[in-house]
Amino acid sequence: MSSQKSTIGRFIQPLQLGATRAAFGTLERVAPEWGARWAEHLWLSVPRFKGRTKPDIPPGESFTVAVRDRTVRGTMWGSGPTVYLVHGWGGASTQMLPFVSPLVRSGHRVVTFDALSHGASDPGELGPRKTTITEMSRALTAVVKKHGQPHALIAHSVGCNSTFYALRGGLRPGRLVFLAPMAQPTPMTMVFAATLGFGERIRTGMIRRVAQRAGAPWEDFDLPPLVTRIAPPPLLAFHDPADRTTRYADSVALAKVWPEAELVTVTGVGHRPILRDPDTVTRAVDFVTTKETSAELKAV
């Protein structure tokens, strides 16, 4: 938990964190509703993406789709059964590029896109650098509507949440790969509160307000209890126990209740570098391209 507090704390300048904690402490006592508004604003704020050098891959075919009159931009490569790559909170489609060439070589069409308020896409309904899981899910659904039935999806971090939400809406991929998912957001709200110095009055108010913004009950984002409400495809999950952004325990909890799942413990890569880890990329690509039946997958 202490490492995740450190990660959350980086969203606010170090010199401001002490003042922020003091202000939240006061609001917790005298004006928790105002504190909940501020906490909601911070929770829904998308951090700026600091991209790394892109892998050397051929240029793809650009496309756009509309989501409630806002433009989502993406890229497509190759031909064959379609694999969608879904980035996480504060990420971008460019993070997922290490998967493109091996998937294309294995005979797949690969589709990536930037969620609203991310990358090259338009700001979302809440304005620049703000969005919700439900809005991210609507972008995925719109992209799939344009490009067709997914053979598989590979998703990272909160992109796993938006993918799962789309599964509840009827999306039916043949296979799923989840990379460092945040499958249980409630514990992260506790870390958020501890980092920023507020208590239960503000935290519960923040949860209520975020759910209202998302247009869905907060319980809709806690994945393990909801697995029985979908037709879950075979799942391969990867997570580093030392991940400083999402909890390894989330992947453990999800794999325990998912009917056909394997959790791969990856060490020494962290949260975002897992997307560039050669072993992870190779195993994920092998999983979505294998000819094995789902009954042959290892369950945990």
Tab-separated table of C-alpha atoms in Angstrom:
chain	number	residue	atom	x	y	z
A	1	MET	CA	0.000	0.000	0.000
A	2	SER	CA	2.831	2.439	0.758
A	3	SER	CA	4.167	2.160	-2.804
A	4	GLN	CA	0.712	2.877	-4.222
A	5	LYS	CA	0.433	5.915	-1.932
A	6	SER	CA	3.685	7.116	-3.425
A	7	THR	CA	2.305	6.687	-6.947
A	8	ILE	CA	-0.880	8.604	-6.165
A	9	GLY	CA	1.114	11.313	-4.490
A	10	ARG	CA	3.008	11.960	-7.715
A	11	PHE	CA	-0.176	13.356	-9.286
A	12	ILE	CA	0.325	16.413	-7.033
A	13	GLN	CA	3.537	18.410	-6.846
A	14	PRO	CA	5.520	17.498	-3.702
A	15	LEU	CA	5.467	21.077	-2.445
A	16	GLN	CA	1.675	21.106	-2.761
A	17	LEU	CA	0.991	17.734	-1.150
A	18	GLY	CA	1.348	19.003	2.419
A	19	ALA	CA	-1.027	21.890	1.771
A	20	THR	CA	-3.448	19.543	0.000
A	21	ARG	CA	-3.493	17.170	2.956
A	22	ALA	CA	-4.089	20.031	5.381
A	23	ALA	CA	-6.938	21.381	3.270
A	24	PHE	CA	-8.568	17.977	2.942
A	25	GLY	CA	-8.246	17.437	6.687
A	26	THR	CA	-10.136	20.657	7.322
A	27	LEU	CA	-12.815	19.836	4.743
A	28	GLU	CA	-13.283	16.378	6.254
A	29	ARG	CA	-14.278	18.072	9.511
A	30	VAL	CA	-16.276	21.088	8.358
A	31	ALA	CA	-17.331	20.665	4.709
A	32	PRO	CA	-17.119	17.043	3.546
A	33	GLU	CA	-19.322	17.648	0.490
A	34	TRP	CA	-16.886	20.255	-0.822
A	35	GLY	CA	-14.083	17.825	-0.071
A	36	ALA	CA	-15.906	15.088	-1.996
A	37	ARG	CA	-16.181	17.382	-5.020
A	38	TRP	CA	-12.468	18.095	-4.954
A	39	ALA	CA	-11.612	14.420	-4.446
A	40	GLU	CA	-13.893	13.465	-7.353
A	41	HIS	CA	-12.116	16.007	-9.551
A	42	LEU	CA	-8.734	14.491	-8.698
A	43	TRP	CA	-9.937	10.868	-9.009
A	44	LEU	CA	-11.304	11.464	-12.529
A	45	SER	CA	-8.295	13.488	-13.718
A	46	VAL	CA	-6.199	11.730	-16.357
A	47	PRO	CA	-2.443	12.147	-15.764
A	48	ARG	CA	-0.357	13.339	-18.677
A	49	PHE	CA	1.137	10.490	-20.670
A	50	LYS	CA	4.904	10.591	-21.037
A	51	GLY	CA	5.527	8.247	-23.931
A	52	ARG	CA	8.714	6.400	-24.692
A	53	THR	CA	10.356	5.743	-28.051
A	54	LYS	CA	7.998	3.862	-30.333
A	55	PRO	CA	9.032	0.427	-31.597
A	56	ASP	CA	10.008	0.240	-35.239
A	57	ILE	CA	6.829	-0.978	-36.880
A	58	PRO	CA	5.276	-0.294	-40.307
A	59	PRO	CA	2.745	2.534	-40.475
A	60	GLY	CA	-0.831	1.409	-40.027
A	61	GLU	CA	-4.149	2.584	-41.393
A	62	SER	CA	-5.657	5.421	-39.365
A	63	PHE	CA	-9.361	5.521	-38.566
A	64	THR	CA	-11.872	7.467	-36.510
A	65	VAL	CA	-15.155	6.602	-34.805
A	66	ALA	CA	-17.698	8.846	-33.121
A	67	VAL	CA	-18.696	8.456	-29.475
A	68	ARG	CA	-21.512	10.846	-28.592
A	69	ASP	CA	-20.265	13.390	-31.145
A	70	ARG	CA	-16.669	13.081	-29.975
A	71	THR	CA	-13.927	11.594	-32.119
A	72	VAL	CA	-11.910	8.549	-31.103
A	73	ARG	CA	-8.776	8.024	-33.190
A	74	GLY	CA	-7.039	4.738	-33.791
A	75	THR	CA	-4.834	2.658	-36.081
A	76	MET	CA	-5.148	-0.740	-37.743
A	77	TRP	CA	-2.540	-3.148	-39.106
A	78	GLY	CA	-2.622	-6.477	-40.913
A	79	SER	CA	-5.436	-8.848	-41.804
A	80	GLY	CA	-7.091	-11.869	-40.268
A	81	PRO	CA	-8.918	-12.433	-36.967
A	82	THR	CA	-9.031	-9.118	-35.094
A	83	VAL	CA	-7.133	-8.476	-31.860
A	84	TYR	CA	-7.924	-5.219	-30.036
A	85	LEU	CA	-5.326	-3.500	-27.839
A	86	VAL	CA	-6.776	-1.409	-24.998
A	87	HIS	CA	-4.590	1.036	-23.051
A	88	GLY	CA	-5.119	2.078	-19.438
A	89	TRP	CA	-5.807	5.249	-17.436
A	90	GLY	CA	-3.433	8.022	-18.466
A	91	GLY	CA	-1.955	5.815	-21.163
A	92	ALA	CA	-2.163	5.817	-24.939
A	93	SER	CA	-2.396	3.400	-27.820
A	94	THR	CA	1.329	3.877	-28.468
A	95	GLN	CA	2.038	1.942	-25.261
A	96	MET	CA	0.526	-1.155	-26.841
A	97	LEU	CA	2.675	-1.088	-29.985
A	98	PRO	CA	5.093	-3.832	-28.849
A	99	PHE	CA	2.257	-6.309	-29.443
A	100	VAL	CA	1.555	-5.186	-33.015
A	101	SER	CA	4.313	-6.780	-35.086
A	102	PRO	CA	4.181	-10.255	-33.479
A	103	LEU	CA	0.394	-10.309	-33.795
A	104	VAL	CA	0.512	-9.257	-37.448
A	105	ARG	CA	3.185	-11.877	-38.168
A	106	SER	CA	0.943	-14.513	-36.609
A	107	GLY	CA	-1.852	-13.657	-39.023
A	108	HIS	CA	-4.018	-11.166	-37.171
A	109	ARG	CA	-5.520	-7.794	-37.825
A	110	VAL	CA	-4.540	-5.511	-34.929
A	111	VAL	CA	-6.605	-2.510	-33.845
A	112	THR	CA	-5.509	0.125	-31.327
A	113	PHE	CA	-7.146	3.395	-30.304
A	114	ASP	CA	-6.893	6.266	-27.835
A	115	ALA	CA	-9.771	6.568	-25.382
A	116	LEU	CA	-11.447	9.968	-25.076
A	117	SER	CA	-9.325	12.453	-23.093
A	118	HIS	CA	-6.295	10.332	-24.005
A	119	GLY	CA	-3.689	10.542	-26.736
A	120	ALA	CA	-4.920	11.876	-30.084
A	121	SER	CA	-8.638	11.489	-29.347
A	122	ASP	CA	-11.020	14.282	-28.398
A	123	PRO	CA	-11.696	15.320	-24.797
A	124	GLY	CA	-14.496	13.400	-23.159
A	125	GLU	CA	-17.804	14.627	-21.820
A	126	LEU	CA	-16.203	15.880	-18.595
A	127	GLY	CA	-13.676	18.008	-20.472
A	128	PRO	CA	-9.954	17.716	-21.232
A	129	ARG	CA	-8.003	15.141	-19.227
A	130	LYS	CA	-11.091	13.774	-17.533
A	131	THR	CA	-13.058	10.615	-18.219
A	132	THR	CA	-14.741	7.593	-16.640
A	133	ILE	CA	-14.507	3.843	-17.049
A	134	THR	CA	-17.923	3.823	-18.712
A	135	GLU	CA	-16.801	6.403	-21.274
A	136	MET	CA	-13.660	4.388	-21.993
A	137	SER	CA	-15.875	1.345	-22.462
A	138	ARG	CA	-18.112	3.200	-24.920
A	139	ALA	CA	-15.034	4.011	-27.008
A	140	LEU	CA	-14.053	0.334	-27.123
A	141	THR	CA	-17.586	-0.669	-28.078
A	142	ALA	CA	-17.656	1.898	-30.896
A	143	VAL	CA	-14.303	0.717	-32.260
A	144	VAL	CA	-15.459	-2.913	-32.200
A	145	LYS	CA	-18.675	-1.945	-33.969
A	146	LYS	CA	-16.557	-0.476	-36.772
A	147	HIS	CA	-13.998	-3.269	-37.059
A	148	GLY	CA	-15.967	-6.358	-36.138
A	149	GLN	CA	-16.072	-9.286	-33.741
A	150	PRO	CA	-12.912	-9.551	-31.621
A	151	HIS	CA	-10.920	-12.737	-31.772
A	152	ALA	CA	-9.150	-11.467	-28.654
A	153	LEU	CA	-8.485	-8.381	-26.550
A	154	ILE	CA	-5.285	-7.410	-24.767
A	155	ALA	CA	-5.929	-4.743	-22.118
A	156	HIS	CA	-3.795	-2.914	-19.564
A	157	SER	CA	-4.635	-1.525	-16.109
A	158	VAL	CA	-7.965	0.367	-16.083
A	159	GLY	CA	-8.352	-0.694	-19.713
A	160	CYS	CA	-9.172	-4.090	-18.193
A	161	ASN	CA	-12.046	-2.468	-16.288
A	162	SER	CA	-13.421	-0.784	-19.398
A	163	THR	CA	-13.093	-4.064	-21.297
A	164	PHE	CA	-14.935	-5.939	-18.566
A	165	TYR	CA	-17.688	-3.323	-18.595
A	166	ALA	CA	-18.025	-3.887	-22.348
A	167	LEU	CA	-18.278	-7.643	-21.709
A	168	ARG	CA	-21.267	-6.944	-19.473
A	169	GLY	CA	-22.761	-5.050	-22.402
A	170	GLY	CA	-22.474	-8.037	-24.730
A	171	LEU	CA	-18.929	-7.940	-26.128
A	172	ARG	CA	-17.791	-11.522	-26.813
A	173	PRO	CA	-14.067	-11.962	-27.544
A	174	GLY	CA	-12.665	-15.445	-27.895
A	175	ARG	CA	-9.828	-14.764	-25.448
A	176	LEU	CA	-8.673	-12.076	-23.059
A	177	VAL	CA	-5.294	-10.925	-21.816
A	178	PHE	CA	-5.295	-8.633	-18.775
A	179	LEU	CA	-2.069	-6.845	-17.886
A	180	ALA	CA	-1.889	-5.428	-14.338
A	181	PRO	CA	-5.657	-4.925	-13.924
A	182	MET	CA	-7.267	-2.795	-11.237
A	183	ALA	CA	-10.020	-5.306	-10.564
A	184	GLN	CA	-11.037	-3.998	-7.131
A	185	PRO	CA	-11.083	-0.172	-7.063
A	186	THR	CA	-12.481	0.258	-3.545
A	187	PRO	CA	-9.165	-0.489	-1.783
A	188	MET	CA	-7.533	2.075	-4.048
A	189	THR	CA	-9.968	4.736	-2.800
A	190	MET	CA	-8.653	4.017	0.687
A	191	VAL	CA	-5.080	4.513	-0.519
A	192	PHE	CA	-6.211	7.681	-2.288
A	193	ALA	CA	-7.789	9.005	0.905
A	194	ALA	CA	-4.763	8.132	3.042
A	195	THR	CA	-2.416	9.820	0.568
A	196	LEU	CA	-4.413	13.041	0.317
A	197	GLY	CA	-5.335	13.221	3.985
A	198	PHE	CA	-9.105	12.794	4.081
A	199	GLY	CA	-11.371	10.342	5.891
A	200	GLU	CA	-14.554	8.384	5.389
A	201	ARG	CA	-16.920	11.326	5.014
A	202	ILE	CA	-15.101	12.616	1.956
A	203	ARG	CA	-14.208	9.157	0.644
A	204	THR	CA	-17.798	7.891	0.630
A	205	GLY	CA	-18.959	11.170	-0.898
A	206	MET	CA	-16.315	10.868	-3.609
A	207	ILE	CA	-17.423	7.318	-4.428
A	208	ARG	CA	-21.021	8.467	-4.709
A	209	ARG	CA	-20.129	11.364	-6.981
A	210	VAL	CA	-17.825	9.290	-9.223
A	211	ALA	CA	-20.581	6.707	-9.662
A	212	GLN	CA	-22.990	9.477	-10.642
A	213	ARG	CA	-20.527	10.825	-13.185
A	214	ALA	CA	-20.018	7.356	-14.607
A	215	GLY	CA	-23.747	6.664	-14.747
A	216	ALA	CA	-23.348	3.305	-13.017
A	217	PRO	CA	-23.312	1.977	-9.448
A	218	TRP	CA	-19.861	1.808	-7.857
A	219	GLU	CA	-20.359	-1.957	-7.471
A	220	ASP	CA	-20.255	-2.263	-11.264
A	221	PHE	CA	-16.495	-1.645	-11.150
A	222	ASP	CA	-15.636	-4.405	-8.648
A	223	LEU	CA	-14.896	-7.218	-11.074
A	224	PRO	CA	-14.623	-10.498	-9.105
A	225	PRO	CA	-18.260	-10.580	-7.871
A	226	LEU	CA	-19.489	-9.827	-11.410
A	227	VAL	CA	-17.738	-12.638	-13.278
A	228	THR	CA	-20.807	-14.869	-12.904
A	229	ARG	CA	-22.879	-12.248	-14.764
A	230	ILE	CA	-20.927	-12.536	-18.012
A	231	ALA	CA	-19.921	-15.340	-20.355
A	232	PRO	CA	-16.225	-15.175	-19.462
A	233	PRO	CA	-13.797	-16.182	-22.199
A	234	PRO	CA	-10.480	-17.825	-21.305
A	235	LEU	CA	-8.274	-15.301	-19.500
A	236	LEU	CA	-4.520	-14.956	-19.187
A	237	ALA	CA	-3.482	-12.320	-16.638
A	238	PHE	CA	-0.033	-10.899	-15.908
A	239	HIS	CA	0.932	-8.911	-12.822
A	240	ASP	CA	4.061	-7.921	-10.944
A	241	PRO	CA	3.665	-8.266	-7.138
A	242	ALA	CA	5.794	-5.117	-6.800
A	243	ASP	CA	3.519	-3.080	-9.082
A	244	ARG	CA	3.372	0.467	-7.639
A	245	THR	CA	0.091	1.410	-9.350
A	246	THR	CA	-2.306	-1.539	-9.214
A	247	ARG	CA	-2.501	-4.342	-6.682
A	248	TYR	CA	-1.280	-7.858	-7.426
A	249	ALA	CA	-4.013	-9.003	-5.025
A	250	ASP	CA	-6.591	-7.811	-7.558
A	251	SER	CA	-5.327	-10.255	-10.171
A	252	VAL	CA	-5.235	-13.063	-7.603
A	253	ALA	CA	-8.847	-12.384	-6.614
A	254	LEU	CA	-9.981	-12.237	-10.236
A	255	ALA	CA	-8.185	-15.430	-11.263
A	256	LYS	CA	-9.733	-17.356	-8.358
A	257	VAL	CA	-13.290	-16.750	-9.565
A	258	TRP	CA	-12.732	-16.720	-13.336
A	259	PRO	CA	-13.703	-20.165	-14.701
A	260	GLU	CA	-10.775	-20.521	-17.126
A	261	ALA	CA	-7.913	-18.318	-16.027
A	262	GLU	CA	-4.179	-18.375	-15.545
A	263	LEU	CA	-2.294	-15.748	-13.589
A	264	VAL	CA	1.337	-15.272	-14.589
A	265	THR	CA	3.468	-13.645	-11.894
A	266	VAL	CA	5.998	-11.345	-13.533
A	267	THR	CA	8.782	-9.858	-11.434
A	268	GLY	CA	10.956	-6.795	-11.856
A	269	VAL	CA	8.907	-4.986	-14.508
A	270	GLY	CA	6.398	-2.810	-12.656
A	271	HIS	CA	3.195	-1.348	-14.062
A	272	ARG	CA	3.851	0.241	-17.450
A	273	PRO	CA	7.103	-1.547	-18.402
A	274	ILE	CA	5.155	-4.824	-18.360
A	275	LEU	CA	3.883	-3.740	-21.787
A	276	ARG	CA	7.452	-3.856	-23.127
A	277	ASP	CA	8.555	-7.009	-21.351
A	278	PRO	CA	9.568	-9.451	-24.131
A	279	ASP	CA	8.479	-12.588	-22.250
A	280	THR	CA	5.091	-11.081	-21.430
A	281	VAL	CA	4.524	-9.976	-25.030
A	282	THR	CA	5.530	-13.370	-26.405
A	283	ARG	CA	3.368	-15.340	-24.003
A	284	ALA	CA	0.361	-13.061	-24.553
A	285	VAL	CA	0.662	-13.366	-28.329
A	286	ASP	CA	1.041	-17.145	-28.092
A	287	PHE	CA	-2.089	-17.295	-25.942
A	288	VAL	CA	-4.301	-15.392	-28.363
A	289	THR	CA	-2.967	-17.274	-31.404
A	290	THR	CA	-2.913	-20.829	-30.019
A	291	LYS	CA	-5.209	-23.454	-31.506
A	292	GLU	CA	-5.883	-25.130	-28.171
A	293	THR	CA	-9.448	-25.401	-26.963
A	294	SER	CA	-10.445	-23.456	-23.888
A	295	ALA	CA	-10.787	-26.694	-21.909
A	296	GLU	CA	-7.046	-27.218	-22.228
A	297	LEU	CA	-6.154	-23.967	-20.508
A	298	LYS	CA	-4.810	-24.088	-16.988
A	299	ALA	CA	-7.308	-22.937	-14.386
A	300	VAL	CA	-6.282	-21.447	-11.047
